[in-house]
């Protein structure tokens, strides 16, 4: 083999080696690109899955929020109705109490007027009783004086009877034996 043929074979082997390396390197490059594309596609798929899961969760949260808002609005409307009924009932009760208070105030005024009249009547009766008491005390004083005068007259008459008996020396028992008569008899001269 000639040098040229050897050189041509060597050039051919070098070219084939270079071409084979080039092809193998291309395959490796394509493999890396495919790997990058796969990684990138997996990343996109993962992000898309996460976005879809996030959208699903957001949709669920929005649905729950809407349900809770409707429930809260219904509850508020129910509370407002209940409060309105309660307030209406309390206002009616306050009105009834006001009417009752007005009625009681009229009753209190009537009672006060009746009490004033009754006190005036009681004062008149008390004054009349005081006059009667004074008159009664006067009558009692007059009767007491008349009684004392009668007792004195009786005692004097009894004393006189006793004096008369001593004059005639009857010697009997004294005519009157009352304590008052005996006292007067003792005071008389013998």
Short mmCIF file of C-alpha atoms in Angstrom, two decimals:
data_model
loop_
_atom_site.label_atom_id
_atom_site.label_comp_id
_atom_site.label_asym_id
_atom_site.label_seq_id
_atom_site.Cartn_x
_atom_site.Cartn_y
_atom_site.Cartn_z
CA UNK A 1 0.00 0.00 0.00
CA UNK A 2 1.23 3.09 -0.91
CA UNK A 3 1.72 5.95 1.22
CA UNK A 4 -1.01 7.82 -0.43
CA UNK A 5 -3.45 5.07 0.02
CA UNK A 6 -2.44 4.81 3.61
CA UNK A 7 -2.77 8.48 3.91
CA UNK A 8 -6.13 8.35 2.18
CA UNK A 9 -7.21 5.49 4.46
CA UNK A 10 -5.91 7.41 7.45
CA UNK A 11 -7.74 10.50 6.20
CA UNK A 12 -10.81 8.40 5.61
CA UNK A 13 -10.54 6.83 9.08
CA UNK A 14 -9.93 10.27 10.54
CA UNK A 15 -12.90 11.65 8.60
CA UNK A 16 -15.04 8.69 9.65
CA UNK A 17 -13.83 9.07 13.22
CA UNK A 18 -14.45 12.78 13.09
CA UNK A 19 -17.84 12.20 11.46
CA UNK A 20 -18.68 9.42 13.94
CA UNK A 21 -17.60 11.64 16.81
CA UNK A 22 -19.62 14.41 15.30
CA UNK A 23 -22.65 12.16 15.00
CA UNK A 24 -22.14 10.74 18.51
CA UNK A 25 -21.61 14.25 19.84
CA UNK A 26 -24.77 15.29 17.99
CA UNK A 27 -26.58 12.41 19.55
CA UNK A 28 -25.31 13.45 22.96
CA UNK A 29 -26.30 17.05 22.29
CA UNK A 30 -29.70 15.95 21.05
CA UNK A 31 -30.01 13.76 24.12
CA UNK A 32 -29.15 16.74 26.37
CA UNK A 33 -31.57 18.95 24.46
CA UNK A 34 -34.21 16.23 24.74
CA UNK A 35 -33.40 15.92 28.41
CA UNK A 36 -33.69 19.70 28.86
CA UNK A 37 -36.93 19.73 26.90
CA UNK A 38 -38.23 16.84 29.02
CA UNK A 39 -37.21 18.62 32.22
CA UNK A 40 -38.74 21.82 30.94
CA UNK A 41 -41.92 20.00 29.88
CA UNK A 42 -42.10 18.30 33.28
CA UNK A 43 -41.67 21.72 34.94
CA UNK A 44 -44.40 23.18 32.74
CA UNK A 45 -46.61 20.17 33.49
CA UNK A 46 -45.89 20.49 37.23
CA UNK A 47 -46.64 24.22 37.15
CA UNK A 48 -49.76 23.58 35.09
CA UNK A 49 -50.87 20.91 37.58
CA UNK A 50 -50.15 23.28 40.48
CA UNK A 51 -52.03 26.08 38.69
CA UNK A 52 -54.96 23.72 38.04
CA UNK A 53 -54.91 22.59 41.72
CA UNK A 54 -54.70 26.24 42.77
CA UNK A 55 -57.60 27.14 40.48
CA UNK A 56 -59.61 24.20 41.86
CA UNK A 57 -58.86 25.26 45.45
CA UNK A 58 -59.67 28.89 44.60
CA UNK A 59 -62.95 27.79 43.01
CA UNK A 60 -63.78 25.74 46.13
CA UNK A 61 -62.90 28.67 48.39
CA UNK A 62 -64.97 31.06 46.27
CA UNK A 63 -67.89 28.63 46.37
CA UNK A 64 -67.55 28.28 50.16
CA UNK A 65 -67.25 32.08 50.45
CA UNK A 66 -70.42 32.54 48.39
CA UNK A 67 -72.30 29.98 50.51
CA UNK A 68 -71.07 31.59 53.73
CA UNK A 69 -72.01 35.06 52.44
CA UNK A 70 -75.51 33.87 51.54
CA UNK A 71 -75.85 32.16 54.95
CA UNK A 72 -74.61 35.29 56.73
CA UNK A 73 -76.97 37.53 54.73
CA UNK A 74 -79.89 35.20 55.52
CA UNK A 75 -78.91 35.12 59.19
CA UNK A 76 -78.63 38.93 59.27
CA UNK A 77 -82.05 39.28 57.61
CA UNK A 78 -83.50 36.84 60.15
CA UNK A 79 -81.87 38.72 63.03
CA UNK A 80 -83.14 42.05 61.69
CA UNK A 81 -86.65 40.63 61.49
CA UNK A 82 -86.39 39.27 65.04
CA UNK A 83 -84.95 42.54 66.30
CA UNK A 84 -87.70 44.51 64.55
CA UNK A 85 -90.32 42.27 66.18
CA UNK A 86 -88.64 42.66 69.59
CA UNK A 87 -88.37 46.44 69.22
CA UNK A 88 -92.00 46.65 68.12
CA UNK A 89 -93.05 44.57 71.13
CA UNK A 90 -90.99 46.73 73.51
CA UNK A 91 -92.45 49.91 72.00
CA UNK A 92 -95.97 48.55 72.47
CA UNK A 93 -95.10 47.62 76.06
CA UNK A 94 -93.69 51.12 76.64
CA UNK A 95 -96.88 52.62 75.22
CA UNK A 96 -99.03 50.44 77.50
CA UNK A 97 -96.86 51.41 80.47
CA UNK A 98 -97.27 55.09 79.56
CA UNK A 99 -101.05 54.72 79.41
CA UNK A 100 -100.97 52.84 82.70
CA UNK A 101 -98.73 55.52 84.23
CA UNK A 102 -101.14 58.25 83.10
CA UNK A 103 -104.04 56.30 84.60
CA UNK A 104 -102.16 55.77 87.87
CA UNK A 105 -101.21 59.47 87.97
CA UNK A 106 -104.89 60.39 87.67
CA UNK A 107 -105.67 57.90 90.43
CA UNK A 108 -102.91 59.38 92.61
CA UNK A 109 -104.26 62.89 92.06
CA UNK A 110 -107.80 61.73 92.92
CA UNK A 111 -106.49 59.97 96.03
CA UNK A 112 -104.58 63.10 97.04
CA UNK A 113 -107.71 65.20 96.64
CA UNK A 114 -109.74 62.63 98.59
CA UNK A 115 -107.03 62.57 101.26
CA UNK A 116 -107.14 66.35 101.50
CA UNK A 117 -110.92 66.26 101.90
CA UNK A 118 -110.66 63.43 104.42
CA UNK A 119 -107.99 65.30 106.41
CA UNK A 120 -110.18 68.39 106.42
CA UNK A 121 -113.12 66.29 107.64
CA UNK A 122 -110.91 64.68 110.28
CA UNK A 123 -109.71 68.12 111.41
CA UNK A 124 -113.33 69.28 111.70
CA UNK A 125 -114.23 66.14 113.67
CA UNK A 126 -111.18 66.54 115.91
CA UNK A 127 -112.10 70.17 116.57
CA UNK A 128 -115.68 69.11 117.38
CA UNK A 129 -114.35 66.42 119.74
CA UNK A 130 -112.10 68.99 121.42
CA UNK A 131 -115.12 71.29 121.93
CA UNK A 132 -117.16 68.38 123.29
CA UNK A 133 -114.27 67.40 125.56
CA UNK A 134 -114.03 70.93 126.91
CA UNK A 135 -117.79 70.99 127.42
CA UNK A 136 -117.63 67.54 129.04
CA UNK A 137 -114.85 68.65 131.38
CA UNK A 138 -116.99 71.68 132.31
CA UNK A 139 -120.01 69.45 132.95
CA UNK A 140 -117.88 67.06 135.02
CA UNK A 141 -116.52 70.01 137.00
CA UNK A 142 -120.03 71.31 137.63
CA UNK A 143 -121.29 67.87 138.59
CA UNK A 144 -118.24 67.27 140.77
CA UNK A 145 -118.83 70.59 142.48
CA UNK A 146 -122.53 69.79 142.92
CA UNK A 147 -121.62 66.37 144.32
CA UNK A 148 -119.14 67.85 146.78
CA UNK A 149 -121.76 70.44 147.79
CA UNK A 150 -124.35 67.70 148.31
CA UNK A 151 -121.83 65.64 150.30
CA UNK A 152 -121.06 68.68 152.41
CA UNK A 153 -124.77 69.34 152.92
CA UNK A 154 -125.40 65.69 153.82
CA UNK A 155 -122.45 65.75 156.19
CA UNK A 156 -123.66 68.96 157.73
CA UNK A 157 -127.17 67.52 158.13
CA UNK A 158 -125.76 64.37 159.68
CA UNK A 159 -123.62 66.48 161.96
CA UNK A 160 -126.68 68.49 162.91
CA UNK A 161 -128.60 65.28 163.63
CA UNK A 162 -125.76 64.13 165.87
CA UNK A 163 -125.71 67.50 167.64
CA UNK A 164 -129.44 67.25 168.18
CA UNK A 165 -129.13 63.76 169.61
CA UNK A 166 -126.49 64.88 172.04
CA UNK A 167 -128.74 67.70 173.07
CA UNK A 168 -131.49 65.30 173.97
CA UNK A 169 -129.02 62.89 175.31
CA UNK A 170 -130.28 60.14 173.22
CA UNK A 171 -126.88 58.52 173.48
CA UNK A 172 -127.43 56.31 170.50
CA UNK A 173 -125.18 55.72 167.71
CA UNK A 174 -124.26 58.65 165.50
CA UNK A 175 -126.70 59.21 162.63
CA UNK A 176 -124.09 59.11 159.90
CA UNK A 177 -120.89 57.16 160.02
CA UNK A 178 -119.16 58.19 156.77
CA UNK A 179 -115.48 59.13 156.95
CA UNK A 180 -116.28 62.64 155.82
CA UNK A 181 -119.09 62.97 158.38
CA UNK A 182 -116.90 61.68 161.18
CA UNK A 183 -114.20 64.14 160.22
CA UNK A 184 -116.66 67.04 160.30
CA UNK A 185 -118.07 65.73 163.59
CA UNK A 186 -114.61 65.68 165.14
CA UNK A 187 -113.97 69.22 164.05
CA UNK A 188 -117.21 70.45 165.65
CA UNK A 189 -117.05 71.72 169.20
CA UNK A 190 -118.48 69.39 171.83
#
